[in-house]
Coordinates of C-alpha atoms in Angstrom, one line a residue:
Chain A
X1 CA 83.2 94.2 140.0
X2 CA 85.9 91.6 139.7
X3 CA 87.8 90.1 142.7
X4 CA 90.9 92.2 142.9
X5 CA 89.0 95.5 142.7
X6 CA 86.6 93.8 145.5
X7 CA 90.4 93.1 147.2
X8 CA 91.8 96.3 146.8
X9 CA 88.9 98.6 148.0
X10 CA 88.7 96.5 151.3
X11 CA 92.1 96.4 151.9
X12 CA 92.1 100.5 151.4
X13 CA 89.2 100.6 154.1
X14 CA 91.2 98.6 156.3
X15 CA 94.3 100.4 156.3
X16 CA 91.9 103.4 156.4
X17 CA 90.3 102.1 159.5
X18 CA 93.4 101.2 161.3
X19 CA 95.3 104.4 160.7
X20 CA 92.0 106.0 162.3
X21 CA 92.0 104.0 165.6
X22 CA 95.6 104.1 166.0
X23 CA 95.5 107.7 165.8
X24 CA 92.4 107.6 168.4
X25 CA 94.0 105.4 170.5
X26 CA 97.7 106.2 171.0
X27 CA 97.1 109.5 173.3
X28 CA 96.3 106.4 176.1
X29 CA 99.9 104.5 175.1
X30 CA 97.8 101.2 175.1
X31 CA 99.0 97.9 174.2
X32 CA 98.3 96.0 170.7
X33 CA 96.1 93.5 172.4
X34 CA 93.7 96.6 173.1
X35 CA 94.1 98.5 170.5
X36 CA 93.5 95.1 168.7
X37 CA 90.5 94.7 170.6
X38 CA 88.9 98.1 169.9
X39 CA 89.5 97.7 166.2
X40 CA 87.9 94.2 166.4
X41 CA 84.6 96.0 168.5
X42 CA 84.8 99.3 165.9
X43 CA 85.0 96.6 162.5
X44 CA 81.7 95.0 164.4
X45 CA 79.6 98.2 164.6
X46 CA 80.5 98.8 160.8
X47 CA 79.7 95.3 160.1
X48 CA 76.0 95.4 162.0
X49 CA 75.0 98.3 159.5
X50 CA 76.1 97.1 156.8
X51 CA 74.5 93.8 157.3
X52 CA 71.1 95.0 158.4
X53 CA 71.2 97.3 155.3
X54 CA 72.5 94.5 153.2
X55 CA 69.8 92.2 154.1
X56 CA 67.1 94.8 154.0
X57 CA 68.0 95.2 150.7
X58 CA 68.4 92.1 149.2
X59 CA 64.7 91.5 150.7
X60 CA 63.4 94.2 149.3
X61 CA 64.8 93.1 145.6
X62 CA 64.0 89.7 145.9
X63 CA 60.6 90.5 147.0
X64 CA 59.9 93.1 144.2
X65 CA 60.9 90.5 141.6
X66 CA 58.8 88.0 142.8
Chain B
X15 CA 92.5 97.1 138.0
X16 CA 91.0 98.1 135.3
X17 CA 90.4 102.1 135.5
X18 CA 87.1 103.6 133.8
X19 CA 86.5 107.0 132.5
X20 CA 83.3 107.8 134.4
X21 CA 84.6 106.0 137.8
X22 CA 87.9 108.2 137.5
X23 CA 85.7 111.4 137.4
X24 CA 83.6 110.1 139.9
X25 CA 86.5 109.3 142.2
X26 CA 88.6 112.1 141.3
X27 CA 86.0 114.7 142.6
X28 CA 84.9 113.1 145.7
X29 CA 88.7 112.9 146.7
X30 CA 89.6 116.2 145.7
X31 CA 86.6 117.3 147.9
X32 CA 87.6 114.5 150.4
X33 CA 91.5 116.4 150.6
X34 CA 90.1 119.9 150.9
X35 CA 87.6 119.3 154.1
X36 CA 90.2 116.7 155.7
X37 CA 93.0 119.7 155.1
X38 CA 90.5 122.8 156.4
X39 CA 89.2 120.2 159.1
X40 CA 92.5 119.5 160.6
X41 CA 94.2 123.3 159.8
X42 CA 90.8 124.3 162.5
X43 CA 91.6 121.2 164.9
X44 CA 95.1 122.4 164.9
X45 CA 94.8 126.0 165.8
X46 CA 91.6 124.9 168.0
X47 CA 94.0 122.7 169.9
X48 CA 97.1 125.5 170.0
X49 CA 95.5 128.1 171.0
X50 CA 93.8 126.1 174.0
X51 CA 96.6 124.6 175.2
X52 CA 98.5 128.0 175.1
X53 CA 95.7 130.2 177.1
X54 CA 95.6 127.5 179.7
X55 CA 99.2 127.6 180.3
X56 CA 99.6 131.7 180.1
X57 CA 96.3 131.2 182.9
X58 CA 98.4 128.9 185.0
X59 CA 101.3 131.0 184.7
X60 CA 99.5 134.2 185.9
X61 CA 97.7 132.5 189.0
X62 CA 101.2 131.3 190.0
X63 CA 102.7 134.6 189.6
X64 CA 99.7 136.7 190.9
X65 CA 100.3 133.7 194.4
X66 CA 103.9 134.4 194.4
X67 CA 103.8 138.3 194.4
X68 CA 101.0 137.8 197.3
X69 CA 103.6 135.7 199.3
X70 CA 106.2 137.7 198.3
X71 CA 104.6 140.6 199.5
X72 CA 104.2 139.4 202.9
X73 CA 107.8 140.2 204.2
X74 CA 108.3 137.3 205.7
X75 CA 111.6 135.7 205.9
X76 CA 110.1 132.2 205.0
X77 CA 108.6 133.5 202.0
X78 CA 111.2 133.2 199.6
X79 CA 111.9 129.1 200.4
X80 CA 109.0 128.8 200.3
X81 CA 108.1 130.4 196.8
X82 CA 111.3 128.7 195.5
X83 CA 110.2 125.2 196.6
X84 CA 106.7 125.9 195.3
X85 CA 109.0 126.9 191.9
X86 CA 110.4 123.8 191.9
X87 CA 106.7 122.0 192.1
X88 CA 105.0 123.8 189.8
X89 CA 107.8 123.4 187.4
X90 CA 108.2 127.1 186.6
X91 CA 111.6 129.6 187.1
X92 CA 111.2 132.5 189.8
X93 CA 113.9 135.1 189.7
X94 CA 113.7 137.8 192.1
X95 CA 114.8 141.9 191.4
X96 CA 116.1 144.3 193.6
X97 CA 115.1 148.4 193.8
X98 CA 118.0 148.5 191.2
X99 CA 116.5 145.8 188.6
X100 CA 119.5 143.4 189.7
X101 CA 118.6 139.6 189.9
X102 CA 118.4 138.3 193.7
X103 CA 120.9 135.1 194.0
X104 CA 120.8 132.6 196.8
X105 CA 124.5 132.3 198.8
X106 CA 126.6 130.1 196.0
X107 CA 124.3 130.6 193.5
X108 CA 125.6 131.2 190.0
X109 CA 124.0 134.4 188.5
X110 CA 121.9 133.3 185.3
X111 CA 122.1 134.3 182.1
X112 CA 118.6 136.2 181.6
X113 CA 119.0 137.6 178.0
X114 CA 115.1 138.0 177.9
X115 CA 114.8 140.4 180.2
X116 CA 114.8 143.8 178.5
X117 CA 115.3 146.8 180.9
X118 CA 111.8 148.4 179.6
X119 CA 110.6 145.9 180.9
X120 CA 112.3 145.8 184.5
X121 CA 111.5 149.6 184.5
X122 CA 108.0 148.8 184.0
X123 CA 108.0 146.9 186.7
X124 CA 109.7 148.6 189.1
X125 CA 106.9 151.7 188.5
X126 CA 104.3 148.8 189.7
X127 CA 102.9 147.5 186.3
X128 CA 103.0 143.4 186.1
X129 CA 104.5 142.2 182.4
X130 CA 103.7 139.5 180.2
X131 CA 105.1 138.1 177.2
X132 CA 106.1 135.0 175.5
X133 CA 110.2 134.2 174.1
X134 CA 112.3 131.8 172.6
X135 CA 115.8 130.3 173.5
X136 CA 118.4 129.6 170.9
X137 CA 117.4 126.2 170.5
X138 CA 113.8 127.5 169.6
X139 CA 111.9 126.6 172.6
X140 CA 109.3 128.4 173.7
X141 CA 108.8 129.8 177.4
X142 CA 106.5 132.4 179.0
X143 CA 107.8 134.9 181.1
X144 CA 105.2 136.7 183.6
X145 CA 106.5 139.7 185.8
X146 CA 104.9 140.8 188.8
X147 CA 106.2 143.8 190.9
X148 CA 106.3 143.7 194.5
X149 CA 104.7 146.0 196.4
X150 CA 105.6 146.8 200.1
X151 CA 103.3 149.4 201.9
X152 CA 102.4 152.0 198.8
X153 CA 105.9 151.2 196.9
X154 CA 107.6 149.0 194.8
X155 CA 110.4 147.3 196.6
X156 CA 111.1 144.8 194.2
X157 CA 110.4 142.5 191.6
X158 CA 109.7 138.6 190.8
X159 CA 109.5 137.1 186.9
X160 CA 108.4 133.3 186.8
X161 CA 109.6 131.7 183.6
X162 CA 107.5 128.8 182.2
X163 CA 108.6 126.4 179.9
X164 CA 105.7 125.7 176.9
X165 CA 108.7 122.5 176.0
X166 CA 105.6 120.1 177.0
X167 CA 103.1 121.9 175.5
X168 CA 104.9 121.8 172.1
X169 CA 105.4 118.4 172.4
X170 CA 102.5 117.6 173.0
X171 CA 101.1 119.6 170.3
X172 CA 103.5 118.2 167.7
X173 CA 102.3 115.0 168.8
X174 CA 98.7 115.8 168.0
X175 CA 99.3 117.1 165.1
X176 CA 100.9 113.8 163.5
X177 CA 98.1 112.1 164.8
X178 CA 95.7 114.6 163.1
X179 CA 97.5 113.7 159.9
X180 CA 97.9 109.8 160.4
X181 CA 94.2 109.8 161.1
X182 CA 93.5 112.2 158.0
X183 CA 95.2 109.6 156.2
X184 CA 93.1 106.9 157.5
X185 CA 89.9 109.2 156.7
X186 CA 91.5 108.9 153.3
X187 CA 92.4 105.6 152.7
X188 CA 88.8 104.9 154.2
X189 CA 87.0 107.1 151.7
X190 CA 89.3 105.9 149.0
X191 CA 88.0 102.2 149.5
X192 CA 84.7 103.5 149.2
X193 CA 84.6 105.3 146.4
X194 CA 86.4 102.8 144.5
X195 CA 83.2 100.6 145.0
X196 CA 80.8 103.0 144.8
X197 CA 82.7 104.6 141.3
X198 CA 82.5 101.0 139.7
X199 CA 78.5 100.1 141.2
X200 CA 77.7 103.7 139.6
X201 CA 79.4 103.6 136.1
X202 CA 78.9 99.7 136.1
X203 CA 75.4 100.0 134.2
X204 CA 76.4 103.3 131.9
X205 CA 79.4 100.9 131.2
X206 CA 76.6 97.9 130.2
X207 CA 74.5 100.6 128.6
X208 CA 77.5 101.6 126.0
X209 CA 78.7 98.1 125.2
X210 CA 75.1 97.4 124.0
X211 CA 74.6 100.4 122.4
X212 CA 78.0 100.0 120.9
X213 CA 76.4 96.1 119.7
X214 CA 73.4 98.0 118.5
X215 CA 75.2 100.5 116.2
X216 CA 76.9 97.4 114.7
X217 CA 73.6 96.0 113.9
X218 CA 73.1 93.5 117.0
X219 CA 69.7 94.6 117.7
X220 CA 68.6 91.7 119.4
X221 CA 70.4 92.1 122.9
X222 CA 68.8 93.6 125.7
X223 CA 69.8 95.1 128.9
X224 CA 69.4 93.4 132.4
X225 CA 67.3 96.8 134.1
X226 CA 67.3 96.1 138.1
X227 CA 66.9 99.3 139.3
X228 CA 64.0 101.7 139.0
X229 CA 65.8 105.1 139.6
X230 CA 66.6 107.3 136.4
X231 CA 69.4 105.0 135.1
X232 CA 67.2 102.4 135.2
X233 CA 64.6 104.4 133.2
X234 CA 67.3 104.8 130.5
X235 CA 67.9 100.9 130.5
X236 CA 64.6 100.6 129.4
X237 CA 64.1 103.2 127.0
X238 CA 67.4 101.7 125.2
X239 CA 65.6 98.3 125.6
X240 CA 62.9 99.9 123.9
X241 CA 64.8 101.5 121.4
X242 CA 66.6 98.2 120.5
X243 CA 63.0 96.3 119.9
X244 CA 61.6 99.2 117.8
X245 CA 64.9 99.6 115.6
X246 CA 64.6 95.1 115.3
X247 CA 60.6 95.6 114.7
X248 CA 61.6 98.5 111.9
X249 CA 64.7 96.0 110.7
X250 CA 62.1 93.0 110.4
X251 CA 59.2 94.8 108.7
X252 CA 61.9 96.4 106.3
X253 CA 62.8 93.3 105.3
X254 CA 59.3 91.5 104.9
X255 CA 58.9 94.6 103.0
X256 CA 61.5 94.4 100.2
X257 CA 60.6 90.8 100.2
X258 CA 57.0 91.0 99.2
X259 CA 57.6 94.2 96.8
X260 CA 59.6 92.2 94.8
X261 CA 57.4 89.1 94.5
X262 CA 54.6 91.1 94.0
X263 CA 56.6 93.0 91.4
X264 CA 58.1 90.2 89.5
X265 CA 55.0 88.6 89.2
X266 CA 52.7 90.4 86.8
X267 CA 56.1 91.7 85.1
X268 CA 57.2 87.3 84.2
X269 CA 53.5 87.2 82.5
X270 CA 53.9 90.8 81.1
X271 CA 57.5 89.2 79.8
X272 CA 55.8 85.7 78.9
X273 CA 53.0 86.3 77.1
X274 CA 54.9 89.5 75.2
X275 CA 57.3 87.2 74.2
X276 CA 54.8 84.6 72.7
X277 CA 53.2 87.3 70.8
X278 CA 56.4 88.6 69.4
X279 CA 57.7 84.7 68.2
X280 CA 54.3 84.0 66.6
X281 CA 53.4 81.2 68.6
X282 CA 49.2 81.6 68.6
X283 CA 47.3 79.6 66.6
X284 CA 44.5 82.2 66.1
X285 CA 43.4 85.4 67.0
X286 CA 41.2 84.5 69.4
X287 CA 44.3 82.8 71.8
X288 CA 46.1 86.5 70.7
X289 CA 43.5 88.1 71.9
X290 CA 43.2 86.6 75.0
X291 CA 46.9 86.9 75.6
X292 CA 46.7 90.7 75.1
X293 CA 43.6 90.6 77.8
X294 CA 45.8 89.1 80.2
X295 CA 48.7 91.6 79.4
X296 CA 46.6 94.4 79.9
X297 CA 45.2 93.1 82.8
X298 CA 48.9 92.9 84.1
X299 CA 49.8 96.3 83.2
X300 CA 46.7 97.6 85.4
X301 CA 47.4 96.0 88.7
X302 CA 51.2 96.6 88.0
X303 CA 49.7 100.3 88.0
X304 CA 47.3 99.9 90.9
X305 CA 50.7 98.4 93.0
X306 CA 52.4 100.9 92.3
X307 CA 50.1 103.5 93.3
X308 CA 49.2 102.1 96.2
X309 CA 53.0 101.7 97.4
X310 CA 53.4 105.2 96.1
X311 CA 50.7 106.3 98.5
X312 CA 51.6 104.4 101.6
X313 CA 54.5 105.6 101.4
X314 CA 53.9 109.2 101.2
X315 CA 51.5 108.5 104.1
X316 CA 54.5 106.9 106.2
X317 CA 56.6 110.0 104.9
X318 CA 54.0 112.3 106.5
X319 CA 53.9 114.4 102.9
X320 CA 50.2 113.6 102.4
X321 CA 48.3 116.4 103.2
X322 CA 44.4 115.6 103.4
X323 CA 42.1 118.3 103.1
X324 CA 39.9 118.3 105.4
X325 CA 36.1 119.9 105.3
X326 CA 32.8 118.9 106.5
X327 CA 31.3 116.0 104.5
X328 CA 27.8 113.6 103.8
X329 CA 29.0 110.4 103.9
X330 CA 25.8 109.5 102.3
X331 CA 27.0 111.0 98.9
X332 CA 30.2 109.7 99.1
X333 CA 28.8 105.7 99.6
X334 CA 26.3 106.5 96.5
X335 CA 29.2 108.0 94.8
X336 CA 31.5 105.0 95.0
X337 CA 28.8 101.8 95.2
X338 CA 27.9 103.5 91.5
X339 CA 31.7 102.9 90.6
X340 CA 31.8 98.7 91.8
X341 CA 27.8 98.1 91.0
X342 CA 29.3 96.4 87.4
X343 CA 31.6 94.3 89.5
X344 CA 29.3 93.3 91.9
X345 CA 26.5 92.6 89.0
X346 CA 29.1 90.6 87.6
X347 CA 29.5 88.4 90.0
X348 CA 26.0 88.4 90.4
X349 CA 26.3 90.0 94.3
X350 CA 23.4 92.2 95.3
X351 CA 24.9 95.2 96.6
X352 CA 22.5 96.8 99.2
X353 CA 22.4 100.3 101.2
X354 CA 21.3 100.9 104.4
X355 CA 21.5 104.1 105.7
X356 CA 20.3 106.2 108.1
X357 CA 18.3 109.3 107.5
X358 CA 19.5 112.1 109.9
X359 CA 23.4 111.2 110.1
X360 CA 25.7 114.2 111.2
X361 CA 28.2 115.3 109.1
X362 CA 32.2 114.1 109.7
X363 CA 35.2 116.2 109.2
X364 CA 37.3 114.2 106.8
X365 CA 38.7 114.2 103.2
X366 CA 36.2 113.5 100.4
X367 CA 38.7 111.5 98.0
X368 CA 40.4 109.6 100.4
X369 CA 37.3 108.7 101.8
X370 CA 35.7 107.7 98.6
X371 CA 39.4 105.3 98.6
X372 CA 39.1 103.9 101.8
X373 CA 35.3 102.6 100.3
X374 CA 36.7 101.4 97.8
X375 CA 39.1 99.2 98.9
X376 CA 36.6 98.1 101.0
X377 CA 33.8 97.1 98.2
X378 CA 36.3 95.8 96.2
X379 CA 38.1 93.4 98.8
X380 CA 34.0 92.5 100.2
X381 CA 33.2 91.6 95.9
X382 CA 36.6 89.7 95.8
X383 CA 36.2 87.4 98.4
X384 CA 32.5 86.6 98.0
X385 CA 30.8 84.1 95.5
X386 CA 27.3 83.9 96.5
X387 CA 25.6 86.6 98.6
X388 CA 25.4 90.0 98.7
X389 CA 27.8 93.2 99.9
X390 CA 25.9 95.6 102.4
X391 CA 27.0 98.6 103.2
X392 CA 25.4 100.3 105.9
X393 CA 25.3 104.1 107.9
X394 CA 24.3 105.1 111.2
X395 CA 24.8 108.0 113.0
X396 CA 25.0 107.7 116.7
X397 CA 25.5 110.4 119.3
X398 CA 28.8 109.7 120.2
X399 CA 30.1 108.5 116.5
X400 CA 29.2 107.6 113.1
X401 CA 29.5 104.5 112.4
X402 CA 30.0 103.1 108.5
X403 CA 30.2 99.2 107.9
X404 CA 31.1 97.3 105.1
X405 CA 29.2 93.4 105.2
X406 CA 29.9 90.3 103.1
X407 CA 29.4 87.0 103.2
X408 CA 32.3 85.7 101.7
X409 CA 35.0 83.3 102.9
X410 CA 35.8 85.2 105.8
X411 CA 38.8 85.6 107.8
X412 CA 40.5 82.9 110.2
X413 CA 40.2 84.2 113.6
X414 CA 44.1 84.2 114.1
X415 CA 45.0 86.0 111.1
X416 CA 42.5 89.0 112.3
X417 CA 45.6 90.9 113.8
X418 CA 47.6 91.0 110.5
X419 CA 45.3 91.9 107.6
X420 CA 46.4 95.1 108.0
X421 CA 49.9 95.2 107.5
X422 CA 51.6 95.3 104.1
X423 CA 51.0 92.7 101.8
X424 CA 49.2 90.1 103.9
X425 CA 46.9 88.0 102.2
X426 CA 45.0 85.8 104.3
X427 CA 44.5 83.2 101.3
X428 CA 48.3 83.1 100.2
X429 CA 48.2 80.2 97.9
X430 CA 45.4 81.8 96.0
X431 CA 46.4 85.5 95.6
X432 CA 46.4 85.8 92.0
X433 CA 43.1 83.6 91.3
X434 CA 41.3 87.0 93.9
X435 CA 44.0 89.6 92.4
X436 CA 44.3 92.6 94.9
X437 CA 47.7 93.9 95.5
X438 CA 48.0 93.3 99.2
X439 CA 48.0 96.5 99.9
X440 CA 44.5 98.1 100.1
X441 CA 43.9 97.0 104.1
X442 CA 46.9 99.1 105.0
X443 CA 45.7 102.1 102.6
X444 CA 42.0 101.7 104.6
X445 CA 43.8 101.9 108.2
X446 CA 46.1 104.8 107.5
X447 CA 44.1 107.1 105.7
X448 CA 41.0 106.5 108.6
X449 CA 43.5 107.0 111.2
X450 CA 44.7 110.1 109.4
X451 CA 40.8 111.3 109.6
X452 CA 40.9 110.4 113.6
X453 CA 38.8 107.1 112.5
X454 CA 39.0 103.6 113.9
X455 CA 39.1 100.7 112.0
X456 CA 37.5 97.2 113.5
X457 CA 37.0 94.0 112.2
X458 CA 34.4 91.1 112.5
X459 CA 34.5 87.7 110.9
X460 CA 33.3 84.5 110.9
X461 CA 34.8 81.6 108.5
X462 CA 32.2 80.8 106.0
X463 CA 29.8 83.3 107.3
X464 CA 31.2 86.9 106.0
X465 CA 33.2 89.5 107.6
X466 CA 32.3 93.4 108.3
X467 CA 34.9 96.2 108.5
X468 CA 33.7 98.8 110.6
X469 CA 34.9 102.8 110.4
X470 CA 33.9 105.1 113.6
X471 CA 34.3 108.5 113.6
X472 CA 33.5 109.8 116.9
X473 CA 32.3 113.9 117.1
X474 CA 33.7 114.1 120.5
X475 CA 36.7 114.5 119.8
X476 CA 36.6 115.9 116.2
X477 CA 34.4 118.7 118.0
X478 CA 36.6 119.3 120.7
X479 CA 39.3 119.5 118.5
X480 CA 37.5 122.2 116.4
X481 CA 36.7 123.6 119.4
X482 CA 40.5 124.4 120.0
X483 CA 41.5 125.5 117.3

């Protein structure tokens, strides 16, 4: 995948991600530094799966090719 | 961006899928929502009314401040109606415009039956109107309606629903993302697969695919990868082919040319010199013969048109048979050809002529290379197999050149080829036709000592074949 398609799909998932919170969060009326703060805690428990399933896999390919 | 076919398709159904569930999914939210919010307010409304009609009911004179100030905090409308179905105003009250209320439905009330139903004002606001009749002793006195305004509600509904769509949207965007970068890891290696295949068809068979994964499109990697080495293998032995044919060709036709030519200008001294010129040219013509015979029968065999007919055999008869045909040869070179074989050896399933080729080739190739010695050809029937060996003990064969002998024109001694004669071919006759005849073909040798081809026919299978037929 080149860099711009690697751009373009993130920036989709982040636009994506924030229409989804704001939407989730603007029943309460609450201000942008907490709504800033929940999408900053939401984008971390997206992040810890993907890593953990990132790094299992990269061990598991590097340690099949071995 | 570069947009591919396969990553379009792939995309193009998951969002059209994506669309349809976010648009059923939020149609259900939406009515699931409405019709919530509108049964809790029509509940509220009746529990008010049902309260009023109680305090109403009471006769008291505080009753009606009291309803109207518990009106005013509930944030609903009571209008009160007389025995006559005309509204109730307070002292310097303006009478209100009630275009809702429809006389059925005063009537209805004033015969004790309570009334429900839902309106709109011009402005297209929504209100529910609940009627409750009064009851004093066993009669209806009189009458109250509470209005309630669903304003709120709508709002509040309207406001739900954009935030339905905005977060449809997001689901969208989100799923978008994602199947942009799962479209191009999916069609990235079908992608890889068709530019090599596309290199391939243009004759690049030496590039290979870089196979990670293990899963079916992984397994076609390979088999391409496969496909590409067996297409370069075909493409090299091609070649090597067409190479030696024509050397091997050209050859005995320059001394057919040569020595023809000498003849024809009168260049020979004597007869004897002419004579031996002629030798040579017929000796020409008959391994130009025996070449091509040979090529024409390998490649009938590689064509799959020979058909071998196949019946039981002695393989004792066919050795005597064909030791009888290269006994002068051997004499002549002053080999002692011997026999060794067995008594009681089972008979093979195989084909009598090709059989009596494949000994041939052999005896001829053992005289060939051997100066001194003698040629032994040996039988002996085992339980499993029989086995038939061929012994020499000629120059023999260099252990690293083993694995090639029995591909097409391989000599082992190169520089020597014509001083041995042979036309390269008669080791690749001897595999194919024994692996036609579900033989095996192994060879032994030692340089200086002699070398031994070995045929096995095992029964095993021969008999279990039989067996299934």
């Amino acid at each position: 995948m080149k860099k711009i398609d690697w751009f373009f799909s993130l920036f989709l998932i982040i636009v994506g991600l924030t229409c989804l919170l704001f939407s989730a969060n603007a029943f309460g009326h609450e201000s942008f530094l907490a709504f800033g703060r929940i999408f900053f805690k939401v984008c971390m428990w997206v992040a810890c799966p993907v890593i953990l399933f990132g790094s299992l896999y990269l061990w598991f390919h590097y340690r099949n090719k071995e | 961006m570069s947009i591919n076919r396969i990553g379009l398709k792939l995309g193009a159904a998951v969002i059209v899928l994506m669309i349809v569930i976010l648009v059923s999914s939020g149609l259900a939210v939406d009515r699931l929502f409405t019709n919530f919010y509108d049964a809790q307010m029509k509940d509220n409304t009746q529990e008010i009314a049902a309260h009023f009609a109680t305090m109403a009911e009471s006769n008291d004179t505080s009753s009606q401040s009291m309803i109207r100030a518990f009106a005013k905090f509930s944030d609903v409308k009571v209008f009160w109606l007389n025995d006559e179905g005309r509204i109730l105003t307070l002292p310097g009250e303006k009478q209100p415009n009630l275009s809702f209320i429809r006389s059925r439905d005063t009537r209805r009330l004033l015969s004790g039956h309570s009334v429900a139903f839902q309106n709109h004002d011009v402005h297209g606001n929504r209100f529910y109107v609940v009627g409750k009749p009064i009851q004093i002793g066993k009669t209806t006195g009189s009458a109250i309606y509470i209005v309630s305004s669903m304003k709120k509600i709508d709002d509040s509904l309207q406001r739900l629903r954009n935030l339905l769509v905005l977060s449809g949207l997001g689901a969208f965007f989100l799923a978008l993302g994602m199947i942009l970068i799962m479209s191009k890891l999916l069609s990235r290696p079908l992608l890889r697969m068709q530019q090599m295949t596309d290199k391939m068809a243009k004759g690049n068979w030496d590039t290979r695919l870089q196979v990670g994964s293990r899963d079916e499109i992984g397994m076609l990697g390979h088999s391409i990868n496969d496909l590409a080495a067996s297409l370069q293998r075909y493409r090299d032995t091609r070649r090597a082919f067409f190479s030696n044919i024509s050397h091997e060709l050209r050859t005995p036709v320059t001394y057919l040319q040569g020595y023809a030519k000498v003849l024809t200008d009168g260049l020979v001294d004597s007869d004897k010199e002419k004579k031996q010129y002629l030798s040579i040219i017929y000796q020409e013509s008959v391994r130009l013969e025996h070449l091509i015979n040979d090529l024409f029968d390998l490649s009938k065999m590689e064509e799959g048109q020979i058909k071998l007919n196949m019946e039981w055999m002695d393989l004792k008869i066919t050795i005597k048979t064909t030791v009888q045909k290269v006994k002068l040869k051997a004499e002549s070179k002053r080999l002692s050809l011997q026999l060794d074989l067995q008594d009681q050896v089972p008979l093979i399933r195989g084909d009598r002529k090709r059989m009596e080729q494949v000994l041939l080739n052999l005896l001829e190739n053992a005289i060939r290379y051997t100066e001194k010695g003698s040629v032994l050809v040996r039988l002996t029937g085992k339980k499993e197999a029989t086995v038939l060996s061929v012994s020499d003990t000629g120059i023999g064969i260099p252990k690293e050149e083993l694995p090639y002998i029995f591909e097409r024109f391989y000599r082992v001694e190169k520089s020597r080829a014509r001083e041995y004669g042979g036309t390269g071919l008669g080791l690749s006759i001897v595999k194919k036709y024994v692996e036609m005849q579900d033989g095996t073909v192994r060879v032994d040798s030692q340089m200086g000592v002699g070398t031994t081809f070995t045929l096995i026919f095992t029964h095993e299978k021969k008999q279990r074949r039989d067996g299934m037929k």
